[in-house]
């Protein structure tokens, strides 16, 4: 298998799992153990994606969106692992990271504009907005 193709598949999988994370954390709290396991898998895949691309070809300016998103994701995961004071606030950086990674993958990804993956990219902004609205409604994010 082509390393570049594998890296693309891993990137889309990591993004998909991060979207599942948002859904679990917002509407399915009783599955917190699943949230933790899926989060670990998504995080590992998110780091494997750019590592594999180092062996592939270079890409344009939207690579930085992915790098910043991965940095925020790493910070949010570290805050949760080490239970840093106010870790939940830092963990909410995942919403920002998901937006940055969405922009990164939409502008660079050759796979995201094809069926069936494009459905995920139509659904992602809707899920993100509904999740933030639900968190505000639950008073988990002060308005």
Coordinates of C-alpha atoms in Angstrom, one line a residue:
X1 CA 0.0 0.0 0.0
X2 CA 1.2 3.5 -0.8
X3 CA 2.3 5.4 2.3
X4 CA 0.6 8.6 1.1
X5 CA -2.7 6.7 0.7
X6 CA -2.3 5.1 4.2
X7 CA -1.6 8.6 5.7
X8 CA -4.7 10.0 4.1
X9 CA -6.9 7.1 5.3
X10 CA -5.5 7.5 8.8
X11 CA -6.1 11.3 8.8
X12 CA -9.8 10.8 7.8
X13 CA -10.2 8.1 10.4
X14 CA -8.7 10.3 13.1
X15 CA -11.0 13.1 12.2
X16 CA -14.0 10.7 12.2
X17 CA -13.1 9.4 15.6
X18 CA -12.8 13.0 16.9
X19 CA -16.3 13.7 15.7
X20 CA -17.5 10.6 17.5
X21 CA -15.7 11.9 20.6
X22 CA -17.7 15.2 20.4
X23 CA -21.0 13.2 20.1
X24 CA -20.1 10.8 23.0
X25 CA -19.1 13.7 25.3
X26 CA -22.2 15.7 24.5
X27 CA -25.0 13.2 24.3
X28 CA -23.8 9.8 25.6
X29 CA -22.1 10.5 28.9
X30 CA -22.8 7.0 30.2
X31 CA -20.2 5.8 27.6
X32 CA -17.3 7.7 29.2
X33 CA -15.0 4.7 29.0
X34 CA -15.7 4.4 25.3
X35 CA -14.9 8.1 25.1
X36 CA -11.6 7.6 26.8
X37 CA -10.6 4.6 24.6
X38 CA -11.7 6.2 21.3
X39 CA -9.9 9.4 22.3
X40 CA -6.7 7.5 22.8
X41 CA -7.0 5.8 19.4
X42 CA -7.9 9.1 17.6
X43 CA -5.0 10.9 19.3
X44 CA -2.5 8.2 18.2
X45 CA -3.9 8.2 14.7
X46 CA -3.7 12.0 14.6
X47 CA 0.0 11.8 15.3
X48 CA 0.6 8.9 12.9
X49 CA -1.0 10.9 10.0
X50 CA 1.7 13.6 9.8
X51 CA 4.5 11.2 10.6
X52 CA 3.6 9.1 7.5
X53 CA 3.3 12.2 5.4
X54 CA 6.9 13.0 6.2
X55 CA 7.7 10.1 3.9
X56 CA 5.3 11.3 1.3
X57 CA 5.2 14.6 -0.6
X58 CA 5.0 18.1 0.8
X59 CA 1.7 20.0 0.7
X60 CA 0.7 23.7 0.7
X61 CA -0.3 26.3 3.2
X62 CA -3.2 24.6 4.8
X63 CA -0.8 22.1 6.4
X64 CA -0.4 24.8 9.1
X65 CA -4.1 24.5 10.0
X66 CA -3.5 20.8 10.7
X67 CA -0.3 21.5 12.7
X68 CA -2.0 24.1 14.9
X69 CA -5.0 21.8 15.3
X70 CA -2.7 18.9 16.3
X71 CA -0.9 21.1 18.8
X72 CA -4.2 22.2 20.4
X73 CA -5.4 18.5 20.5
X74 CA -2.1 17.6 22.2
X75 CA -2.5 20.3 24.8
X76 CA -6.2 19.3 25.5
X77 CA -5.2 15.6 25.8
X78 CA -2.3 16.4 28.1
X79 CA -4.6 18.5 30.3
X80 CA -7.0 15.6 30.6
X81 CA -4.3 13.0 31.3
X82 CA -2.5 15.0 34.0
X83 CA -5.7 16.5 35.4
X84 CA -4.2 19.9 35.4
X85 CA -6.2 22.5 37.3
X86 CA -9.1 23.6 35.1
X87 CA -8.4 20.7 32.8
X88 CA -11.9 20.7 31.5
X89 CA -11.5 24.3 30.1
X90 CA -8.3 23.3 28.4
X91 CA -9.9 20.1 27.1
X92 CA -12.5 22.2 25.3
X93 CA -9.7 23.3 23.0
X94 CA -10.7 20.1 21.1
X95 CA -13.6 22.1 19.6
X96 CA -11.2 24.6 18.2
X97 CA -8.8 21.8 17.1
X98 CA -11.7 20.1 15.3
X99 CA -12.5 23.3 13.4
X100 CA -8.8 23.8 12.4
X101 CA -8.5 20.2 11.4
X102 CA -11.7 20.4 9.4
X103 CA -10.4 23.4 7.4
X104 CA -7.0 21.6 7.0
X105 CA -8.5 18.5 5.6
X106 CA -11.2 20.2 3.5
X107 CA -8.6 22.3 1.7
X108 CA -5.9 19.7 1.3
X109 CA -7.8 16.4 1.4
X110 CA -8.4 14.8 -2.0
X111 CA -10.7 12.2 -0.4
X112 CA -13.0 14.5 1.5
X113 CA -15.0 15.7 -1.5
X114 CA -16.0 12.2 -2.6
X115 CA -18.9 10.1 -1.6
X116 CA -19.3 8.8 1.1
X117 CA -16.7 10.8 3.0
X118 CA -18.2 14.1 1.9
X119 CA -21.2 13.2 4.0
X120 CA -19.0 13.3 7.1
X121 CA -17.8 16.7 6.1
X122 CA -21.3 18.0 5.7
X123 CA -22.3 16.5 9.0
X124 CA -19.3 17.7 11.0
X125 CA -20.1 21.4 11.2
X126 CA -23.7 20.6 12.1
X127 CA -22.6 18.2 14.9
X128 CA -20.1 20.8 16.2
X129 CA -22.6 23.6 16.3
X130 CA -25.2 21.4 18.0
X131 CA -22.7 20.1 20.5
X132 CA -21.6 23.7 21.5
X133 CA -25.3 24.7 21.7
X134 CA -26.0 21.7 23.9
X135 CA -23.1 22.5 26.2
X136 CA -24.3 26.1 26.5
X137 CA -27.8 24.8 27.3
X138 CA -26.4 22.5 30.0
X139 CA -24.5 25.5 31.4
X140 CA -21.2 23.6 30.9
X141 CA -19.8 26.5 29.0
X142 CA -20.8 29.9 30.6
X143 CA -22.3 32.2 28.1

